[in-house]
XYZ file of C-alpha atoms in Angstrom:
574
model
C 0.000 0.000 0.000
C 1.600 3.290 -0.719
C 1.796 6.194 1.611
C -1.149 8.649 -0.832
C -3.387 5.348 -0.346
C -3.216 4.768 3.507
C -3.563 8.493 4.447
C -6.343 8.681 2.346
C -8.401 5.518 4.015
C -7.318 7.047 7.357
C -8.943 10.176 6.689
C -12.224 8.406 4.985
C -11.961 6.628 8.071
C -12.129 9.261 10.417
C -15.406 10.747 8.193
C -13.900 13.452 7.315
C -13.962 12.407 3.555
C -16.419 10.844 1.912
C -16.000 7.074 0.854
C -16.995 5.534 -2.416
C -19.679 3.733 -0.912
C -21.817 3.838 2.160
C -24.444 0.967 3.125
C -26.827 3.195 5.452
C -28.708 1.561 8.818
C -27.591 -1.627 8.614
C -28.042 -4.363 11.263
C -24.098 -5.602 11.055
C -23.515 -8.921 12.296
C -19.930 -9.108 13.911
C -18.658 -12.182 13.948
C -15.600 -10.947 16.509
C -18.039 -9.911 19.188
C -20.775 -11.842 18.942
C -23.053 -9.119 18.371
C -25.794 -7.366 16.348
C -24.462 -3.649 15.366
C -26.980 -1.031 14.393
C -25.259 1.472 11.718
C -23.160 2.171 8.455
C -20.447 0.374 6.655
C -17.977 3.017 5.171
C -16.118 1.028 1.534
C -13.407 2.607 -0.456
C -11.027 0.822 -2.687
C -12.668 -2.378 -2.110
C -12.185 -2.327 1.544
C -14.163 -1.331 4.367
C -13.045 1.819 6.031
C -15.217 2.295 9.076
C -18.693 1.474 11.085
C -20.740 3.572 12.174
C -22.198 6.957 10.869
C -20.496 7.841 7.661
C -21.270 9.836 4.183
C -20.267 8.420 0.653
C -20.677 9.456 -3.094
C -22.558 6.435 -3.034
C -25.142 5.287 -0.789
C -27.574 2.574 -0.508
C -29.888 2.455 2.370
C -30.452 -1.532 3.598
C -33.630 -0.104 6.062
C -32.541 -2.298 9.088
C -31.358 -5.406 6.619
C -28.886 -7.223 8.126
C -25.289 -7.177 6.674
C -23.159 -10.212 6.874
C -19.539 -11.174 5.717
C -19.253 -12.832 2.533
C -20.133 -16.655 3.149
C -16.896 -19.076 2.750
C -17.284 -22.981 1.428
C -14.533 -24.272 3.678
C -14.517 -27.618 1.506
C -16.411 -28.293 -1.741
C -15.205 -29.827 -5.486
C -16.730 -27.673 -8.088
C -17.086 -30.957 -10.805
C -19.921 -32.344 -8.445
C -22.117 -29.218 -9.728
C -20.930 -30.552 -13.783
C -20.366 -27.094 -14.253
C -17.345 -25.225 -14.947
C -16.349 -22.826 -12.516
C -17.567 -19.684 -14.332
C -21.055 -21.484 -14.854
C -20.468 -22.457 -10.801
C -19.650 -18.864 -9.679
C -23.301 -17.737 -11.113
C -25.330 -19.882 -9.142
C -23.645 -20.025 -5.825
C -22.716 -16.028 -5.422
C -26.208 -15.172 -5.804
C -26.480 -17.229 -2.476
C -24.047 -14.998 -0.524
C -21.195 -17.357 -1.218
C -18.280 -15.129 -2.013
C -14.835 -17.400 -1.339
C -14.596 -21.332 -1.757
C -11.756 -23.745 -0.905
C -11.734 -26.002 -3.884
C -10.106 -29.434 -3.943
C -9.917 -30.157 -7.848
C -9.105 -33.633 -7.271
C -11.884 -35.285 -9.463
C -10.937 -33.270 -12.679
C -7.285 -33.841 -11.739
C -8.300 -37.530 -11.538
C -9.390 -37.184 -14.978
C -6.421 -34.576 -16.698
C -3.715 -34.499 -13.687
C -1.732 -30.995 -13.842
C -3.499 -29.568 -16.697
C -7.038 -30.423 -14.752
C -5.856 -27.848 -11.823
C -4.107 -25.417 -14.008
C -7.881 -25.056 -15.719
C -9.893 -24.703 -12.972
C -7.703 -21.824 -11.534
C -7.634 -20.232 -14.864
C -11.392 -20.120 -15.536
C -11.883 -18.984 -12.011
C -9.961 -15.591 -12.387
C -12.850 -13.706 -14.479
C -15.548 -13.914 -12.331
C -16.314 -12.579 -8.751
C -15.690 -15.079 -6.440
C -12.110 -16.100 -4.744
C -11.148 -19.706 -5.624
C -8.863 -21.097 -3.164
C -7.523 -24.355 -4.387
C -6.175 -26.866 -2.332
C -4.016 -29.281 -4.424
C -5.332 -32.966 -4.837
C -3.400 -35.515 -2.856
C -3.900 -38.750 -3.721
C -4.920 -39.018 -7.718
C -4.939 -41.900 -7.981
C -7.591 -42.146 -4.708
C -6.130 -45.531 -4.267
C -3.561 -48.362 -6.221
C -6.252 -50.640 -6.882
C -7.907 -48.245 -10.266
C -6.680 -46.387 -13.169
C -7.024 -43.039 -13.116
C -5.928 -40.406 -16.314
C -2.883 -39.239 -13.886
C -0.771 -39.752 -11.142
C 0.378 -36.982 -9.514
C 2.604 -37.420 -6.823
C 5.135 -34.685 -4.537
C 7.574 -33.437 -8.217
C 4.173 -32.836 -9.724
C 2.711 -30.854 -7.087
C 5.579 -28.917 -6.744
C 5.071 -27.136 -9.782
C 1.916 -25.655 -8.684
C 2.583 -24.600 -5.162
C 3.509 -21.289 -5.656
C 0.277 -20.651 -7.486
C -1.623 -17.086 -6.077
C -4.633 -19.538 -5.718
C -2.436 -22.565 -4.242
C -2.880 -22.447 -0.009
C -2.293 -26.112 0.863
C -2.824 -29.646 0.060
C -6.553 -31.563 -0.484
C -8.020 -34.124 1.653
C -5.685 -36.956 2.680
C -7.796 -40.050 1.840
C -4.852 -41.951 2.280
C -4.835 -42.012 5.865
C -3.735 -45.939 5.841
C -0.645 -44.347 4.160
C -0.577 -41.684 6.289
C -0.338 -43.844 9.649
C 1.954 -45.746 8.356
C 4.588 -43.543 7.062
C 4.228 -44.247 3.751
C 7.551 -42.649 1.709
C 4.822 -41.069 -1.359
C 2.677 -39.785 1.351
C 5.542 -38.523 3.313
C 6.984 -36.384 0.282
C 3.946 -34.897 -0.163
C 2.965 -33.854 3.675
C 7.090 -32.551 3.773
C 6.111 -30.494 0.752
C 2.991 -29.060 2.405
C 4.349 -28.550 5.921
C 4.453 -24.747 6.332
C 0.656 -25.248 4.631
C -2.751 -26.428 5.512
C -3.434 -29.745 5.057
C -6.845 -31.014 4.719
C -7.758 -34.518 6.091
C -10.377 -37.359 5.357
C -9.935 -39.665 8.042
C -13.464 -41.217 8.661
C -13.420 -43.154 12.093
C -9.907 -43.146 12.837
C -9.273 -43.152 16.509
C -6.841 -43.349 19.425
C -3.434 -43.205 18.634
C -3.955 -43.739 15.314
C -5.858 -40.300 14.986
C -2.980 -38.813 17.147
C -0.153 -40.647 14.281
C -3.013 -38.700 11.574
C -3.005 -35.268 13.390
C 0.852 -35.003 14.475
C 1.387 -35.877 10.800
C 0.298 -32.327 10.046
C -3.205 -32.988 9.393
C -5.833 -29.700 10.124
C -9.098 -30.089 9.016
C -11.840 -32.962 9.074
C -15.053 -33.082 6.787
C -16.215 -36.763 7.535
C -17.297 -37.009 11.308
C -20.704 -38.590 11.032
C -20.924 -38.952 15.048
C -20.201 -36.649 17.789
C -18.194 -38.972 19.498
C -15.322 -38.125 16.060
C -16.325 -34.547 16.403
C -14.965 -34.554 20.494
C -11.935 -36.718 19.801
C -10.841 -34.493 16.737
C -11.483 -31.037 18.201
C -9.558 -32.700 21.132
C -6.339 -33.047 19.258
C -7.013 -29.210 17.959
C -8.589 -30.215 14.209
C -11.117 -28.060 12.365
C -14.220 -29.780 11.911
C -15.937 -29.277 9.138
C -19.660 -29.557 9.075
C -21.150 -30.984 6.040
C -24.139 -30.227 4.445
C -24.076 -31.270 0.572
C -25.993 -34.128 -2.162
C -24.942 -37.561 -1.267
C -23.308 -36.781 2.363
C -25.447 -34.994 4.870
C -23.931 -34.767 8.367
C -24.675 -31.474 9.544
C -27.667 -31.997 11.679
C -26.450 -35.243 12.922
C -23.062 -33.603 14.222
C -24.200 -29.959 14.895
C -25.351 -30.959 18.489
C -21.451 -30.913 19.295
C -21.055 -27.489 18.922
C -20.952 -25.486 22.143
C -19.528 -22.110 23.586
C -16.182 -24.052 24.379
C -15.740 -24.993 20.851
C -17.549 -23.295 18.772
C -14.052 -21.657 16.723
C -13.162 -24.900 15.864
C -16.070 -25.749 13.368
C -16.546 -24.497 9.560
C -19.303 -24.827 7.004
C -19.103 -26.979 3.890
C -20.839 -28.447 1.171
C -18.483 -30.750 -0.351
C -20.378 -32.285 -3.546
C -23.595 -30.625 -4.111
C -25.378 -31.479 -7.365
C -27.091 -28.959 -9.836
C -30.893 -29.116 -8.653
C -29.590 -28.976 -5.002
C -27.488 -25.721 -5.428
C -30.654 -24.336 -7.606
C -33.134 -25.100 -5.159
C -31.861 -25.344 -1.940
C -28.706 -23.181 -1.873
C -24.987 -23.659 -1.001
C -23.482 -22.282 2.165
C -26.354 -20.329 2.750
C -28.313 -23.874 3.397
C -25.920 -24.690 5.469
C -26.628 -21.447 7.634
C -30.412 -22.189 8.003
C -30.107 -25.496 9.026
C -26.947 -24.605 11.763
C -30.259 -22.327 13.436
C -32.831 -24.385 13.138
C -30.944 -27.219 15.032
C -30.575 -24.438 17.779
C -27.614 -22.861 16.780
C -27.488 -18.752 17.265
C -27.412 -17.053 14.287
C -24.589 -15.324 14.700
C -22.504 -17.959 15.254
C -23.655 -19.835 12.559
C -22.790 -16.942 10.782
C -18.945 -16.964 12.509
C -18.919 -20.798 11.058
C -19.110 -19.636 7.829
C -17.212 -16.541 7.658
C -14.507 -15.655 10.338
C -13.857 -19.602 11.500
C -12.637 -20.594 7.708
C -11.215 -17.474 7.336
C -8.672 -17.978 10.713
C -8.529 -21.750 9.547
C -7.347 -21.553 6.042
C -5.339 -17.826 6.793
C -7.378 -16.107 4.329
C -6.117 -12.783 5.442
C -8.663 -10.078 5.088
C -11.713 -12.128 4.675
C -14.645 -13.316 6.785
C -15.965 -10.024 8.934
C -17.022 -6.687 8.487
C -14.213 -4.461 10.611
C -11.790 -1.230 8.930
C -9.442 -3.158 6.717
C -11.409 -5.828 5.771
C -12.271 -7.072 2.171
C -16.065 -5.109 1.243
C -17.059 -8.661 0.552
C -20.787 -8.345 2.031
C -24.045 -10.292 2.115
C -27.563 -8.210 2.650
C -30.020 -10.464 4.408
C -33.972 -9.856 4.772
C -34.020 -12.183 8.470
C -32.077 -14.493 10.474
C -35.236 -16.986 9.834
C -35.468 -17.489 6.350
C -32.105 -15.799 5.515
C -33.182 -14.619 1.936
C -30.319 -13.334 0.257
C -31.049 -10.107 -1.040
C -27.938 -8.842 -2.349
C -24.248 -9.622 -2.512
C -21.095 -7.100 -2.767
C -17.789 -8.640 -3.737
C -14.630 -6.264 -2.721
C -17.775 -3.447 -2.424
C -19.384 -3.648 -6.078
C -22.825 -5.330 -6.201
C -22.484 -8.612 -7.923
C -25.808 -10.143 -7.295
C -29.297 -9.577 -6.324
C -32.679 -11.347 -5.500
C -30.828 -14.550 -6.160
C -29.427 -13.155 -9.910
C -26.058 -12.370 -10.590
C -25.262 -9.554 -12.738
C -22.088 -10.856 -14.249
C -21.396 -12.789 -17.179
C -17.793 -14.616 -17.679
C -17.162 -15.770 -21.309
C -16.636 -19.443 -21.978
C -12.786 -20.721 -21.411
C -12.118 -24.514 -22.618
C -8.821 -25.141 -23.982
C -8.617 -28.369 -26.217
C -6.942 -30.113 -23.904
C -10.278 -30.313 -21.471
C -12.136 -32.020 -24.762
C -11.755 -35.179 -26.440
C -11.333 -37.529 -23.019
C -13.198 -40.594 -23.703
C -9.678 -42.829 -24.909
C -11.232 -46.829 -25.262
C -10.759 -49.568 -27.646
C -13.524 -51.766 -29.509
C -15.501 -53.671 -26.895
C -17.300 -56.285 -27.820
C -20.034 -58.169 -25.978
C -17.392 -61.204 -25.381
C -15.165 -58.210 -23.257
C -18.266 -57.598 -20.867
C -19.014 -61.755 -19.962
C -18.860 -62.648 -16.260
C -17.476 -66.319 -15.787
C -18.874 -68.458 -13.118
C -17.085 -71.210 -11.460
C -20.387 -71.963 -9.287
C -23.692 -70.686 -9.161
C -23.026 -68.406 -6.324
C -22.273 -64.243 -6.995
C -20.716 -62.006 -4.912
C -23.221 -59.306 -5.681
C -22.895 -54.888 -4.499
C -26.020 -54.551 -3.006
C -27.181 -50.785 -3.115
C -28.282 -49.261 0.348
C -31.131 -46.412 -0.050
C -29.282 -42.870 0.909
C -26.154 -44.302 1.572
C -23.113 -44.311 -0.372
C -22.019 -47.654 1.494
C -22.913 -51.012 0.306
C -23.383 -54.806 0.727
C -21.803 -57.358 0.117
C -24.357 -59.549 -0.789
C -24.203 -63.444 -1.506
C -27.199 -65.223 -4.031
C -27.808 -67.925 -6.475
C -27.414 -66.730 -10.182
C -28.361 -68.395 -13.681
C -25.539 -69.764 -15.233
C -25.317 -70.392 -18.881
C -22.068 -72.295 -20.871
C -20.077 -71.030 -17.482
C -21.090 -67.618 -17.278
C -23.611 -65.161 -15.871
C -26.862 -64.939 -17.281
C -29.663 -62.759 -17.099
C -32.671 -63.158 -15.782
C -35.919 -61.943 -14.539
C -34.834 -60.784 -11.037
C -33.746 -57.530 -9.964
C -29.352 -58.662 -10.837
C -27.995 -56.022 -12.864
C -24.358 -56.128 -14.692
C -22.330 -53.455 -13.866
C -19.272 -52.320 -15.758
C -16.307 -49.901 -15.261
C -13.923 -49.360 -18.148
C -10.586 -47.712 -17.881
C -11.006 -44.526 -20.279
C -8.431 -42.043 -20.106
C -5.114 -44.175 -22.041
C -7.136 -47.179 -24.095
C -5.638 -49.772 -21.709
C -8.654 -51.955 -22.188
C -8.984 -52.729 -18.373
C -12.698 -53.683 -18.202
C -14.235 -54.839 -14.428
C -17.600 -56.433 -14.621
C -19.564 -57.331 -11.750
C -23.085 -57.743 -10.481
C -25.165 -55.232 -8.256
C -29.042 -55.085 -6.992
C -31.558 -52.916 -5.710
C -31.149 -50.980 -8.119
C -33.949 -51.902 -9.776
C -33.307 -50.646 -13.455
C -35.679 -53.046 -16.141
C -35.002 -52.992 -20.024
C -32.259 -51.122 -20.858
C -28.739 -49.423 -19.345
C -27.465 -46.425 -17.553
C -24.271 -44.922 -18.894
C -21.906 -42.187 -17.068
C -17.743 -41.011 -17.065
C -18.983 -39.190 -13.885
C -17.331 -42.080 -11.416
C -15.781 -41.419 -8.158
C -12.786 -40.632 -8.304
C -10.776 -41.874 -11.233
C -13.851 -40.956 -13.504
C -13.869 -44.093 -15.365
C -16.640 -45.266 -17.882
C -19.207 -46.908 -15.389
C -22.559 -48.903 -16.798
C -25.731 -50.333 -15.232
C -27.596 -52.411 -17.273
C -30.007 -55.391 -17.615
C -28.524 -56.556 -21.113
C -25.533 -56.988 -22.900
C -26.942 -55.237 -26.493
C -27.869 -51.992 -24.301
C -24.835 -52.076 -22.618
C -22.893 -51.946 -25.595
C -24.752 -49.094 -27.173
C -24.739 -46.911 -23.473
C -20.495 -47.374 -24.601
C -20.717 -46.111 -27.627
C -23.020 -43.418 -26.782
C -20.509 -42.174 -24.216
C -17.704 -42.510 -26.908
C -19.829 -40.541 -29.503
C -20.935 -37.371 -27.115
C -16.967 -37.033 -25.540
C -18.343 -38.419 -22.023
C -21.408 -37.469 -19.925
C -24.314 -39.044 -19.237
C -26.691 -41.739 -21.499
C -29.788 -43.821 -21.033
C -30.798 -46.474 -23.160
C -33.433 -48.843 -23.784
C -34.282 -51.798 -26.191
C -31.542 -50.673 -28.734
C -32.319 -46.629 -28.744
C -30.487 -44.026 -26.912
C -33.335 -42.217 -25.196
C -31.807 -39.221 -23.882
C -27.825 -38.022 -23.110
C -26.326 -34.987 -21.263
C -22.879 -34.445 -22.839
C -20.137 -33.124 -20.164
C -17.249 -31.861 -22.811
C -15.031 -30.842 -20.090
C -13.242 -33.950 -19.507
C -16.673 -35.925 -19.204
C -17.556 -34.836 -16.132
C -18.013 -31.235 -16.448
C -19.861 -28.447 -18.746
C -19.838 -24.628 -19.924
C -23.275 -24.664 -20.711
C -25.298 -22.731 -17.926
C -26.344 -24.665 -14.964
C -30.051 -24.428 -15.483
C -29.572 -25.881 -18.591
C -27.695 -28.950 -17.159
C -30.128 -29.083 -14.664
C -32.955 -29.255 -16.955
C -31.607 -31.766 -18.933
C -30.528 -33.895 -16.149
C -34.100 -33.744 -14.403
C -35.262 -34.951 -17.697
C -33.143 -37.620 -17.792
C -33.798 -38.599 -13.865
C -37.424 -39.005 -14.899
C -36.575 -41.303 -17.995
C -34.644 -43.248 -15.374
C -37.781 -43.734 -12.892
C -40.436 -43.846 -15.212
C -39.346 -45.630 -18.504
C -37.034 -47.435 -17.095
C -38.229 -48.427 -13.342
C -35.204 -47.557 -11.063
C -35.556 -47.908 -7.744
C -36.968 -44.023 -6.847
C -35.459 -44.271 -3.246
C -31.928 -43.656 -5.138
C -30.238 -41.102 -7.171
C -29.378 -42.807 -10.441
C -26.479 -41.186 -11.402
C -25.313 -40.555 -8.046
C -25.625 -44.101 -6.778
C -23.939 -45.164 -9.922
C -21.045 -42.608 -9.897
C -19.954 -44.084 -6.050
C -20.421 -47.275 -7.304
C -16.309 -47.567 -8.579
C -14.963 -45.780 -5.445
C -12.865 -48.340 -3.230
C -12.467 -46.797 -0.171
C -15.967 -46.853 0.832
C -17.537 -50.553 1.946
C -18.023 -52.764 1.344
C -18.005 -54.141 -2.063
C -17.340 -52.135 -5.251
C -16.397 -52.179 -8.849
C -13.025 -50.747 -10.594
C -11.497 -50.858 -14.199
C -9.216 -53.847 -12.539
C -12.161 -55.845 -11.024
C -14.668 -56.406 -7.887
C -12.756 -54.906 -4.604
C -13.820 -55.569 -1.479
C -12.932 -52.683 0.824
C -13.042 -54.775 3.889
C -10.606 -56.965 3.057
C -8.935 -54.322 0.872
C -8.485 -56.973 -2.173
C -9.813 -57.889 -5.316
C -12.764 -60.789 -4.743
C -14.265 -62.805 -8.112
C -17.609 -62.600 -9.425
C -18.674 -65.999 -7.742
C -18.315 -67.717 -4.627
C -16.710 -70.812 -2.926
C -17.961 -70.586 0.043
């Protein structure tokens, strides 16, 4: 700051200048006192120069609206919305959200450095701060293919990045505990950084060997008895609050006075029709104070607490010095976002934002479906007995079952018939390897036709549902045709797809679009062709390949049992 510039906000500070902008009789919340301020916020430069009574060449009266910090996503991965992050920025501003901490591990998973270097480039023209923690562990684990690995030399390269302020969730905590040399490099690299954990149920001196490691933050506590031992050791907790995972309310009876600085706000994955209709952070707000929280401090959870966590200097209160990034609220009830200042210019209002941001996709996003001919004889199942170990799907759960039943067997392998045993298939897309797993799954309920996706937790791999071969076949080569996305099919015809050109698992297109097209599709799916409606299709598909959540599920190399942490057949000897 030069001299001219900080006598200048000293004497707009004192009032004896106008600022560029005054918000008049405002209810300020301040997050550092706890309290509800009647008067004005004083902005110049992007800053806030006083509270109080001030003048400005600008001024907009609230009329006793309340005036909160900018809202912070302590945690969330911008691919779960399938939009890019300009197309993200528009929906979640509008909702008071004004800073994220993205982990861009799932289109790193897909496109390794170049992923990251994208998502920080398309996040710099629009008005909202994208704070990217780096992805650590691409592959999620040894036992899929993902289109990268990226281990300590490659991060490197990106951690002196503006954006870059520490290292993503640490999935690997097996690797973690025990000292793996990979895992090691990469939490040396980070150690003057934050590093973000995912830990779920880790305990005793185990969870010490995970904290002392370096290890900050936690998002997966689905108990309070996780939340006590974590906030213990002196861990952020991080209360979730998104699509497929939703702890908040179960957890949110932890906080107290005592510990209340210790917990942040995130939504983690949050698909389209959730962030259109229910919100982002701003959800997360509501439901912190109607399970009794005060709504200040569920305010302070989502604005100074990430701020102090993640040493986002400048951000997450209104106070002299402060960034002008502000939120205008009609009531602490409803909390109806009325209108939302980033670094003091309006960006949004009555849930619209007033920018535009024009479309960035380099080539090297496009193009990432990379698979040989399949043929039906590639997708068989052999059976040495007429027993299947069989992923059974669990209603709102992203855990499964392992699940044991007699199957028809035809010429030694898997046949279908007319119960509810669907073939599932995951096939390694990003280098043409030709890895194919096939395995069997139920509950899922899907009759006369398949369900295609390259939206697959977290190496992104083809993944297909299906109840025959000939519709599984064409679900591949619809996927292949449209550059990845999302397909249904039935009796030979493609009914409807949702293309995701940004390496098949995101979009440019706006987000009401996507939406629109993927509540179309979600209909097709329940209607034409009867899946189970107590599941998300796509969702309960796209969790279906990830192998470090039991108990049984489904990579490019085979059927994994997370349990025993190995590879299982098809059939069973037991």
């Amino acid at each position: 700051m030069f001299k001219e510039q900080l006598k200048d906000i000293i004497i707009k500070a004192k009032g004896a200048k106008n600022s560029e902008l005054v918000l008049k009789n405002a209810n300020i919340i301040n997050v550092f006192s706890g309290e509800i301020i009647k008067g004005d916020v004083a902005i110049d430069n992007g800053r806030i120069v006083g509270m109080g009574e001030y003048k400005g060449d600008n001024e907009i009266d609230l009329e006793g609206k309340y005036l909160s910090p900018g809202f912070i996503d302590s945690h969330v991965h911008i691919e779960s919305s399938m939009s890019s992050p300009s197309q993200f920025a528009k929906v979640i501003v509008p909702r008071g959200v004004t800073t994220i901490i993205a982990d861009p591990h799932e289109i790193a998973n897909v496109k390794g450095i170049e992923g990251i270097k994208y998502i920080i480039e398309d996040s710099k023209n629009v008005p909202l701060d994208v704070q990217v923690m780096l992805p650590s562990c691409v592959p999620s684990t040894n036992f899929e293919n993902a289109g990268a690995i990226l281990e300590a030399k490659e991060l490197r390269d990106l951690i002196d990045e503006d954006n870059v302020i520490g290292l993503g969730e640490m999935m690997n905590y097996p690797g973690v505990i025990s000292a793996d040399d990979n895992v090691l490099d990469k939490l040396v690299l980070f150690n003057d950084m934050i590093i973000d954990g995912h830990g779920p149920m880790i305990s005793n001196k185990d969870l010490n060997a995970y904290v002392a490691a370096g290890i900050k933050t936690e998002h997966e506590c689905s108990t309070i008895e996780e939340v006590i031992d974590r906030i213990r050791l002196g861990m952020y907790v991080l209360l979730r609050e998104g699509s497929a995972a939703r702890d908040l309310r179960n957890i949110v009876h932890g906080v107290n006075k005592d510990n209340l600085r210790r917990f942040l706000l995130c939504t983690d994955d949050k698909h389209p029709d959730d962030l259109i209709n229910e919100g982002s952070i701003d959800f997360n707000i509501k439901l912190a104070i109607k399970s009794g929280i005060n709504p200040v401090d569920a305010v302070r959870m989502a604005t100074l607490n990430p701020s102090e966590c993640y040493g986002l200097k400048g951000k997450g209160a209104i106070a002299p010095g402060y960034m002008a990034d502000l939120v205008v609220i009609d009531n602490l009830d409803d909390l109806n976002i009325l209108k939302v200042f980033k670094s003091g210019k309006l960006v949004a209002e009555n849930n619209r934002a007033l920018f535009d941001s024009a479309i960035y996709l380099p080539e090297n996003m496009t193009e990432s479906v990379k698979i040989k001919d399949i043929m039906i004889e590639d997708i068989q199942i052999p059976m040495k007995t007429n027993k299947a170990n069989i992923i059974g799907v669990i209603e709102d759960s992203l855990v499964t079952d392992r699940v044991v039943k007699k199957v028809n067997i035809v010429d030694g392998y898997f046949d279908f018939s007319n119960d509810d045993i669907l073939k599932l298939v995951v096939i390694e897309r990003h280098l043409a390897t030709g890895n194919i797993g096939v395995g069997l799954i139920e509950n899922f309920n899907l009759k006369n036709g398949a369900i295609g996706s390259t939206v697959g937790h977290d190496s992104h791999n083809i993944i297909i549902i299906g109840d025959n071969d000939e519709d599984i076949l064409i679900a591949i080569e619809e996927i292949k045709r449209i550059g990845g996305g999302l397909t249904l099919v039935s009796e030979g015809k493609v009914l409807k797809s949702l293309p995701l050109e940004i390496g098949g698992i995101m979009t440019s297109k706006p987000i009401e679009e996507t939406n629109s097209t993927l509540k179309e599709m979600m209909k097709i799916s329940y209607e034409e062709l009867k899946v189970n409606k107590n599941i998300d299709p796509f969702m309960t598909l796209a969790f279906m390949a990830l192998p470090v959540i039991p108990k049984l599920k489904l990579t490019d190399m085979g059927l994994f049992d997370v349990e025993k942490f190995d590879f299982i057949e098809a059939y069973n000897e037991d």
